[in-house]
PDB file of C-alpha atoms in Angstrom:
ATOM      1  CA  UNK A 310       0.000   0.000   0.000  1.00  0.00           C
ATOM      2  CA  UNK A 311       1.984   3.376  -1.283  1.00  0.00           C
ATOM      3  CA  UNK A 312       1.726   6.515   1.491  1.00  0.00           C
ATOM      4  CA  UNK A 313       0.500   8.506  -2.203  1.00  0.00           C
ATOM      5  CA  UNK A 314      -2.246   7.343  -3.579  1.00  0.00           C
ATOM      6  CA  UNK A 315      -2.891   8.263  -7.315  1.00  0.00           C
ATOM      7  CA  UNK A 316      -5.436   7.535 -10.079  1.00  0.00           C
ATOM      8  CA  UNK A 317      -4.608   4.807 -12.067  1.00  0.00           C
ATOM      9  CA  UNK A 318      -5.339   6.721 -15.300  1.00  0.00           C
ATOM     10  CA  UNK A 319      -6.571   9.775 -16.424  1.00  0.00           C
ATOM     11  CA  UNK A 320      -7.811  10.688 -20.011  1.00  0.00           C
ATOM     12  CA  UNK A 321      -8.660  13.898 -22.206  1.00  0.00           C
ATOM     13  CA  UNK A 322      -8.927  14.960 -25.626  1.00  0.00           C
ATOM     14  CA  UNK A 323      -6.207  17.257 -27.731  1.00  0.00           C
ATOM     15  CA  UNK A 324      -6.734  20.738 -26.399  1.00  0.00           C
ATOM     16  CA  UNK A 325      -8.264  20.051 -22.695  1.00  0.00           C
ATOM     17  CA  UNK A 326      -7.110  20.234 -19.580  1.00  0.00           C
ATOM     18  CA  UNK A 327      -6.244  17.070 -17.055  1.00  0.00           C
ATOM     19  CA  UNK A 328      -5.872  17.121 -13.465  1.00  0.00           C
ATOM     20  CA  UNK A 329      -3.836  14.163 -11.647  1.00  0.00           C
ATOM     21  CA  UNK A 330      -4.390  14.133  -8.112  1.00  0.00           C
ATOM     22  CA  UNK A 331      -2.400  12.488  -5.786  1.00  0.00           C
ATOM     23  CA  UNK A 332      -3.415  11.771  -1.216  1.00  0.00           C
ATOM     24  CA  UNK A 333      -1.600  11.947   1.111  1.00  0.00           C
ATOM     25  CA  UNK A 334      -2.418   8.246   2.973  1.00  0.00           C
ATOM     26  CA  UNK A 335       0.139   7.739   5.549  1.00  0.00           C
ATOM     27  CA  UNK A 336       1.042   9.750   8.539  1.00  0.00           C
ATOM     28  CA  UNK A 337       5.223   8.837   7.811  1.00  0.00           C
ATOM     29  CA  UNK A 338       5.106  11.749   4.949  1.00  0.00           C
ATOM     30  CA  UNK A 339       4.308  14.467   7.542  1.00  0.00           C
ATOM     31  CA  UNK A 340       3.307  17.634   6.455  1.00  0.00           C
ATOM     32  CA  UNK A 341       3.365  16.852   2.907  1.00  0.00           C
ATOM     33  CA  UNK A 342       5.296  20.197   2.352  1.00  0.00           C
ATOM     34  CA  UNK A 343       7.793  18.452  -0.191  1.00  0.00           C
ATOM     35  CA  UNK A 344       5.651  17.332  -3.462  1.00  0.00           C
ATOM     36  CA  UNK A 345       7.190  16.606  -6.743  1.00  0.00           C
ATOM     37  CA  UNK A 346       5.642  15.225  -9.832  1.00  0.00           C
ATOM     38  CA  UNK A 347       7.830  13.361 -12.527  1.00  0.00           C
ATOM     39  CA  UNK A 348       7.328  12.556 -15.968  1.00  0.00           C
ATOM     40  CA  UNK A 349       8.370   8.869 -17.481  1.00  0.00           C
ATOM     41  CA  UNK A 350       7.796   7.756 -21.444  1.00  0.00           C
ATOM     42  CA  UNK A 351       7.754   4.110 -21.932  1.00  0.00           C
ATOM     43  CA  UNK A 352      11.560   3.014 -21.993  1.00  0.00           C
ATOM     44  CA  UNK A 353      12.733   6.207 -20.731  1.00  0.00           C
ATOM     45  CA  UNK A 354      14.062   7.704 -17.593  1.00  0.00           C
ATOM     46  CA  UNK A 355      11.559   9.604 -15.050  1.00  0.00           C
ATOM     47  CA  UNK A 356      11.649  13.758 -16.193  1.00  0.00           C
ATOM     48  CA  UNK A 357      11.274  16.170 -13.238  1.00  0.00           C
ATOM     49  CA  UNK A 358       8.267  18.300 -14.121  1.00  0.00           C
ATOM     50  CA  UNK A 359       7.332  20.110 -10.541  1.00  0.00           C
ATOM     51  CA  UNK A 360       9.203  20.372  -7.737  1.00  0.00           C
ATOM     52  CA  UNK A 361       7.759  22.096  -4.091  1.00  0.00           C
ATOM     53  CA  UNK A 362       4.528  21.518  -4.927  1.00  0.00           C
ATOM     54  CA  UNK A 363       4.344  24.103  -7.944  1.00  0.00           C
ATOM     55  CA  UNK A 364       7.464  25.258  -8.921  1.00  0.00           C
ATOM     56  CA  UNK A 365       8.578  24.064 -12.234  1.00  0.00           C
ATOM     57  CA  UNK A 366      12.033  23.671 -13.506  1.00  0.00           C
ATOM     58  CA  UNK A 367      13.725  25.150 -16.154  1.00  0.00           C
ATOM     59  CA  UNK A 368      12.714  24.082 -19.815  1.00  0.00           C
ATOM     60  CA  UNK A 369       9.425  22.748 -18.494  1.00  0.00           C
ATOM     61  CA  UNK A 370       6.572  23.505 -20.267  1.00  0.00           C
ATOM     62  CA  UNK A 371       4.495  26.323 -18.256  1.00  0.00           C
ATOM     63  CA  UNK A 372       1.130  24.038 -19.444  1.00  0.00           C
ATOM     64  CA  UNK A 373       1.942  21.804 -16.340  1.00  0.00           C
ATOM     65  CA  UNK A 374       1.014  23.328 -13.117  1.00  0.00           C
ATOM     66  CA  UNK A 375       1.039  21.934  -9.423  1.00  0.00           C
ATOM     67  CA  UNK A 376      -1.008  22.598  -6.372  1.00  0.00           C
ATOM     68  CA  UNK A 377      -1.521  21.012  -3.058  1.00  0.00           C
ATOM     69  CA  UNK A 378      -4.737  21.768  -1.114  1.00  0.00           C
ATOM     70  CA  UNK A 379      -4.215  20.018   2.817  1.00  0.00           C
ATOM     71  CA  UNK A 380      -3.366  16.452   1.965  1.00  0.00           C
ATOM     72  CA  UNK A 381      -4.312  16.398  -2.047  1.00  0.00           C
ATOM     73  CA  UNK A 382      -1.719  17.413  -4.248  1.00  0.00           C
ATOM     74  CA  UNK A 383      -2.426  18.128  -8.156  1.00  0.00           C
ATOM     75  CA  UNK A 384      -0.533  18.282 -11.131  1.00  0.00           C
ATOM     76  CA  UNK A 385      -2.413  19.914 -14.319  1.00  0.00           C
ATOM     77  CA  UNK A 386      -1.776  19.982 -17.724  1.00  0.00           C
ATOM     78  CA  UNK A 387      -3.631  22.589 -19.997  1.00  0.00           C
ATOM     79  CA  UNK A 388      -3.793  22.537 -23.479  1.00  0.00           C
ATOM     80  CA  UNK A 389      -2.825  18.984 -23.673  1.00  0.00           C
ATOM     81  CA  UNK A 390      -1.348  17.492 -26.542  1.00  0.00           C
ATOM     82  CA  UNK A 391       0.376  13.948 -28.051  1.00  0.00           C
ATOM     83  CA  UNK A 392       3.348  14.290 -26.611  1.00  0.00           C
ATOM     84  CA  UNK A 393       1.759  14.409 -23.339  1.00  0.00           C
ATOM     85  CA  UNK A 394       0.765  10.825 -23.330  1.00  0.00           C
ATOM     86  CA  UNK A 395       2.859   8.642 -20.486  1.00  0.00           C
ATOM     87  CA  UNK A 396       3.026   8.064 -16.717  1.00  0.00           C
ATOM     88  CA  UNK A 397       2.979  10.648 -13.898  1.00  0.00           C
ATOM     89  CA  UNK A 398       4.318  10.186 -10.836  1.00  0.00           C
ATOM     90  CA  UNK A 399       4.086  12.326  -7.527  1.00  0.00           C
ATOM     91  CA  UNK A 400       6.667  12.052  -5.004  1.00  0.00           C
ATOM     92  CA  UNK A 401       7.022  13.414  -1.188  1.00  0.00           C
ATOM     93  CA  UNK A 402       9.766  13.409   0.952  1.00  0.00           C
ATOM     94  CA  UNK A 403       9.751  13.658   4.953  1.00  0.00           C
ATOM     95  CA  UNK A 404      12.862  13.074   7.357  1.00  0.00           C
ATOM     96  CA  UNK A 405      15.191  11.842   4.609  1.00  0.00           C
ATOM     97  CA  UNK A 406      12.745   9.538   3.044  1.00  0.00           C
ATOM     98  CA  UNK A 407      11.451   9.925  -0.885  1.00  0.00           C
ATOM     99  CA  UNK A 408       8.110   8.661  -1.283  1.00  0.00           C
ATOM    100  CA  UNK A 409       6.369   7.719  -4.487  1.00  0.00           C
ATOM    101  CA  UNK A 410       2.627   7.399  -5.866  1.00  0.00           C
ATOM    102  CA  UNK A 411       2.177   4.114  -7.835  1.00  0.00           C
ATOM    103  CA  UNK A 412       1.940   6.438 -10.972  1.00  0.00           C
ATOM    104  CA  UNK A 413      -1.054   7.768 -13.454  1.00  0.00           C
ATOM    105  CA  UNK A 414      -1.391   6.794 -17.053  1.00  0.00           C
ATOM    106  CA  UNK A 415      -2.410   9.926 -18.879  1.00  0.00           C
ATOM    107  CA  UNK A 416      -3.674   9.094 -22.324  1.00  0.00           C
ATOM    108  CA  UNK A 417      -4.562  11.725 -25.291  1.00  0.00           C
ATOM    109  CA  UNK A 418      -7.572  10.562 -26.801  1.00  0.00           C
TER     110      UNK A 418
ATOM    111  CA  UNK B1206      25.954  18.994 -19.294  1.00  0.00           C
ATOM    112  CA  UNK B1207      25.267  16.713 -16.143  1.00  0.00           C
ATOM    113  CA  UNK B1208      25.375  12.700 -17.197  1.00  0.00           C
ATOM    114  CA  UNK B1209      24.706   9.846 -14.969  1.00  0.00           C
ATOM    115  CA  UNK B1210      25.486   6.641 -16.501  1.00  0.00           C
ATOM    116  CA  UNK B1211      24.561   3.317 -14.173  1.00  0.00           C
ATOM    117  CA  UNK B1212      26.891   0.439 -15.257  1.00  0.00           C
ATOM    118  CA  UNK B1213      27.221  -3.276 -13.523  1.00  0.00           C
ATOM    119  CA  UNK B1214      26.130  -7.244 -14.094  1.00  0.00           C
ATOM    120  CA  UNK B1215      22.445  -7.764 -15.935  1.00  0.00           C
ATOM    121  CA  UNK B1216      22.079 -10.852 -14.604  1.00  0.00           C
ATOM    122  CA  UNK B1217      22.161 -11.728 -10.979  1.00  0.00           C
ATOM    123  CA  UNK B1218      21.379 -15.443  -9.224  1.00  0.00           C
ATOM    124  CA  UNK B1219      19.637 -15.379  -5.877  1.00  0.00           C
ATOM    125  CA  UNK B1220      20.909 -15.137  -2.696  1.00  0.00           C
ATOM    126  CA  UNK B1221      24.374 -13.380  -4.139  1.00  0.00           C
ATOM    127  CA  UNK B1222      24.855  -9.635  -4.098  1.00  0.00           C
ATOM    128  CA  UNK B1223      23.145  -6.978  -7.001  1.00  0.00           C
ATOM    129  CA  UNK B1224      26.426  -4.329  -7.196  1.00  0.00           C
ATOM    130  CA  UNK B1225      26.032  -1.107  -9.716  1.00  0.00           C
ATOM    131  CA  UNK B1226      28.121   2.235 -10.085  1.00  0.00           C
ATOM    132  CA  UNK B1227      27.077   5.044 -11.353  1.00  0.00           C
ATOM    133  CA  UNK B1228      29.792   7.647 -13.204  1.00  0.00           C
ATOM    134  CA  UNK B1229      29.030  11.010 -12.935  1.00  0.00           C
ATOM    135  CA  UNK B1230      30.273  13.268 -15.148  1.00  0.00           C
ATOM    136  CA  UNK B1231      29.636  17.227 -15.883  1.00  0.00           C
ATOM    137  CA  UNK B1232      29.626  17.940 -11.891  1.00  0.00           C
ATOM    138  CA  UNK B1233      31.389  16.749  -8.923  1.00  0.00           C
ATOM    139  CA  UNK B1234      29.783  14.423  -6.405  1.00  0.00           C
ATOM    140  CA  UNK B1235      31.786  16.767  -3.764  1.00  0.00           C
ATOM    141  CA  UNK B1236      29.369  19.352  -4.571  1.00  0.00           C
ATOM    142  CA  UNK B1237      27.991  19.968  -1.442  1.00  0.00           C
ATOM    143  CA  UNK B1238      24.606  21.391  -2.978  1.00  0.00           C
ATOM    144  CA  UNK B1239      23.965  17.696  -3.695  1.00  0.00           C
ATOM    145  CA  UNK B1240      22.685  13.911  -2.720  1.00  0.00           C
ATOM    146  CA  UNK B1241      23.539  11.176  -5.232  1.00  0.00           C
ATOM    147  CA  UNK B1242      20.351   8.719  -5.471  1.00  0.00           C
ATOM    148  CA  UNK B1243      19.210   4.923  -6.540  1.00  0.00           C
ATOM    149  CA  UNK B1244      15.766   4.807  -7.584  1.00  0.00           C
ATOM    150  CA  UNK B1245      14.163   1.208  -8.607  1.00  0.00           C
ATOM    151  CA  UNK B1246      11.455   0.479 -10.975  1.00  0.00           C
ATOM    152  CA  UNK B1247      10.286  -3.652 -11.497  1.00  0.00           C
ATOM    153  CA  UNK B1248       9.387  -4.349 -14.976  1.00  0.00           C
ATOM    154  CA  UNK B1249       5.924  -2.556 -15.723  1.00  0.00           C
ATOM    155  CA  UNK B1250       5.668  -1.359 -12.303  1.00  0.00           C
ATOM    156  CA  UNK B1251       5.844   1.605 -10.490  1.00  0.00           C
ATOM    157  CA  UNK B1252       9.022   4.259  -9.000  1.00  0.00           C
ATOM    158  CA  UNK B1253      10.906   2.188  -5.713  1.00  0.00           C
ATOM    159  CA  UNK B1254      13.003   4.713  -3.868  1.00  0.00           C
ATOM    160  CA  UNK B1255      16.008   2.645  -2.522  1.00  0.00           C
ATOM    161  CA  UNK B1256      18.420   5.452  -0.799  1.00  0.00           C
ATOM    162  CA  UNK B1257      20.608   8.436  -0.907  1.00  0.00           C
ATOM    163  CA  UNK B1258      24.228   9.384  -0.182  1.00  0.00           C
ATOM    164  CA  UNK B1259      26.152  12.501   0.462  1.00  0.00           C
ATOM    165  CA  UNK B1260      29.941  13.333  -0.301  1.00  0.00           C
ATOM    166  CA  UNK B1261      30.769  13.228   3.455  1.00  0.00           C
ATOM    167  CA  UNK B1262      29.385   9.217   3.243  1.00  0.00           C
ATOM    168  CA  UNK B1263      25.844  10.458   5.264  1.00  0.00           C
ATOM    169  CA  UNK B1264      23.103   7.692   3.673  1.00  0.00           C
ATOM    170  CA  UNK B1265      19.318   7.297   3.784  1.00  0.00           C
ATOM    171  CA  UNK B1266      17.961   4.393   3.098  1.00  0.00           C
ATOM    172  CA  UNK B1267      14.570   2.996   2.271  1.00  0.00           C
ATOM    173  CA  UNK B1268      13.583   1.906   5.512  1.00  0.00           C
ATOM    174  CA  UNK B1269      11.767  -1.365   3.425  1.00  0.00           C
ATOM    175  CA  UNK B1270      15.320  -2.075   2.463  1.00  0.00           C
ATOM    176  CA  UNK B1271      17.787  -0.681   4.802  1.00  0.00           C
ATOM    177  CA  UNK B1272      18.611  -4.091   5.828  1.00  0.00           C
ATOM    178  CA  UNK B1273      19.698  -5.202   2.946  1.00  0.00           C
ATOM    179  CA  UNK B1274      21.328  -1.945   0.836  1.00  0.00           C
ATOM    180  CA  UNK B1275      24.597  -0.376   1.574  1.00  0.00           C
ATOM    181  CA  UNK B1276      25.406   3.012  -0.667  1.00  0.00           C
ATOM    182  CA  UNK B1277      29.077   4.125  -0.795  1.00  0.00           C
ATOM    183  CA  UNK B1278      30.890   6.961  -2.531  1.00  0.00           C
ATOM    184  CA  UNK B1279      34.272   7.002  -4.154  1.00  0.00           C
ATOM    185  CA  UNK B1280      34.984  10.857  -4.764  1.00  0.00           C
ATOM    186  CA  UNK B1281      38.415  10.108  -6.394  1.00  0.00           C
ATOM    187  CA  UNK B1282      36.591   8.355  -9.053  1.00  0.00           C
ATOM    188  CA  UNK B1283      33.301  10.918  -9.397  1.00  0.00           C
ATOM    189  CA  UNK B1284      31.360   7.476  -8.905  1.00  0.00           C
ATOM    190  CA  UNK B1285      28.789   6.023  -6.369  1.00  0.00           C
ATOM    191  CA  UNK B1286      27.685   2.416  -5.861  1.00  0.00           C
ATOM    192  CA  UNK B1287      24.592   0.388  -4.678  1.00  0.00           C
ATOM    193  CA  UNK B1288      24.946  -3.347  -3.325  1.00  0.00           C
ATOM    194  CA  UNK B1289      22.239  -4.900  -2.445  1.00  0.00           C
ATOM    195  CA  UNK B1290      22.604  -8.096  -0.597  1.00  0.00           C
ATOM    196  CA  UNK B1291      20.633 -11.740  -0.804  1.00  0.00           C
ATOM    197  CA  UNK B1292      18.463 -10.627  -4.121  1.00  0.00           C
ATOM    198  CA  UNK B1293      15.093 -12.172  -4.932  1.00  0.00           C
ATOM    199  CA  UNK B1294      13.466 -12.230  -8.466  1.00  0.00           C
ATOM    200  CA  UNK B1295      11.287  -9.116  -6.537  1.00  0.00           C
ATOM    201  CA  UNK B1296      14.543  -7.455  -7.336  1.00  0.00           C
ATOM    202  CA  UNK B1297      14.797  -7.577 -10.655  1.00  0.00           C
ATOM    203  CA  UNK B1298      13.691  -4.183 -11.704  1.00  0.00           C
ATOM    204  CA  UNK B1299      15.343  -1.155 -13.911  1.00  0.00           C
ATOM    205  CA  UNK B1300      17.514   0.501 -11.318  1.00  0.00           C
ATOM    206  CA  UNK B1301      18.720   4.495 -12.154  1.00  0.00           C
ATOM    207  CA  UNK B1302      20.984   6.430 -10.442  1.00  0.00           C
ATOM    208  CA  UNK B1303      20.075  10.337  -9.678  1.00  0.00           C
ATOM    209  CA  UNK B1304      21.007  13.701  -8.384  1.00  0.00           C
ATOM    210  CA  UNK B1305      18.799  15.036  -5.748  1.00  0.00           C
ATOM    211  CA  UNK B1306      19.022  18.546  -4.274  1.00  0.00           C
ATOM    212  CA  UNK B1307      20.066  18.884  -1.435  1.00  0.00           C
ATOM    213  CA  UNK B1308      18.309  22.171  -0.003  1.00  0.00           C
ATOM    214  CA  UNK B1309      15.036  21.144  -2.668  1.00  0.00           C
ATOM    215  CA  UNK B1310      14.629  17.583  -1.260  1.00  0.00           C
ATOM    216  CA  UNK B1311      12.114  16.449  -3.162  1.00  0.00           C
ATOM    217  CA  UNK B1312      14.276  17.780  -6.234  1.00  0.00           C
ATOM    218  CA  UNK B1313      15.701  14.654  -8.520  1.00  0.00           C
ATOM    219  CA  UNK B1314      16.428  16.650 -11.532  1.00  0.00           C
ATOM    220  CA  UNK B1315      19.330  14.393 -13.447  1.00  0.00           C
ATOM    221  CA  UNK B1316      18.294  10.819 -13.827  1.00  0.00           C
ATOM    222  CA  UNK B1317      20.409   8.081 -15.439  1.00  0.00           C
ATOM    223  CA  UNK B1318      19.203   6.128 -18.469  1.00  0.00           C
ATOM    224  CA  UNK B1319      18.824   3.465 -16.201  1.00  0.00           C
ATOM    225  CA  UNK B1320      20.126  -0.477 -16.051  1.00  0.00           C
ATOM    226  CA  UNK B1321      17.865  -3.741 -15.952  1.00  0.00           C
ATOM    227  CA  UNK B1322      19.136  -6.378 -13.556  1.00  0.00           C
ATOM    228  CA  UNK B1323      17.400  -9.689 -13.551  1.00  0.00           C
ATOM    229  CA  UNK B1324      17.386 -11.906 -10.836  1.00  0.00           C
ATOM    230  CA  UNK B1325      17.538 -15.358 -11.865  1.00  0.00           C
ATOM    231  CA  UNK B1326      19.088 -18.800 -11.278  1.00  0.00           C
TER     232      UNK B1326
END
């Protein structure tokens, strides 16, 4: 049982905007101050896409946006396209330890 | 331009030891600003975090594997290793080596291209 628990998919059409969420479910994560959210293409190495909730780093597209509201964190992607098609993950970290969700499938219809 | 390149044995028989290095080149794993990671991932399954190290030696470990993971750091050679004692075919999984922030914990933002090691006898 992961401490993040995420939607197993998530779907939307060229153009629209998707929201991954991703709970807080264990009590080891803490505050859930420290949220990440990382990219991974089949066959490919994860991609950092948010870091601290909702800052993004550089060369990231600005259509992905986090936010965290008490123990939900959310990544969004506007205007989604093709190339947005692959897994998300969210991560937390509390007293040295990285947590990760079990990861959401987004898929461009 | 930061690279991480993992590099060790594919296959691996159960109980021995799973040992990868990972070279870092384009930065110095002195740099204080950062931790040097392993991150896991089993064969259509999900992100495993399996520890950290610092250049002073400091580790975290996954606590679900801190028994069995030891993390070291060889600064003369920019490189950092994983061993991972008395494998299991649950171990078989794409392992990567990363940089994490150290000030932006939650901050992996240079990710090897990753290794597969199969456990198997």
């Amino acid at each position: 049982q992961s401490a993040l628990t995420q939607p197993a998919s998530v779907s939307g059409s060229p153009g629209q905007s998707i929201t991954i969420s991703c709970t807080k479910t264990s009590s080891d994560i803490g505050d859930f101050n420290y949220v990440s959210w990382y990219q991974q293409h089949p066959g490919k190495a994860p991609k950092l896409m948010i870091y601290d909730v909702s800052n993004r780093p550089s060369g990231v597209s600005n259509r992905f946006s986090g936010s965290k509201s008490a123990n939900t964190a959310s990544l969004t992607i506007s205007g989604l396209q093709a190339e947005d098609e692959a897994d998300y993950y969210c991560s937390s970290y509390a007293s040295g330890t990285t947590f990760f969700g079990a990861g959401t499938k987004v898929t461009v219809l | 331009q930061l690279q991480l390149q993992e590099s060790g044995p594919g296959l691996v028989k159960p109980p021995e030891t799973l040992s990868l290095t990972c070279t870092v080149s384009g930065d110095s794993v002195k740099n204080t600003r950062y931790y040097w990671g392993w991150i896991r991932q089993p064969p259509g399954k999900g992100l495993e975090w399996i520890g950290n190290i610092y250049y002073s030696g400091f580790t975290h470990y996954s606590p679900s594997l801190k028994s069995r993971v030891t993390i070291s750091i060889d600064t003369s050679t920019n490189q950092f290793s994983l061993k991972l004692n008395s494998v299991a075919a649950a171990d078989t999984a794409v392992y990567y080596c990363a940089r994490r922030s150290a000030l932006v914990p939650d901050m992996y933002d240079y990710w090897g291209l990753g290794t597969l090691v199969t456990v198997t006898s």
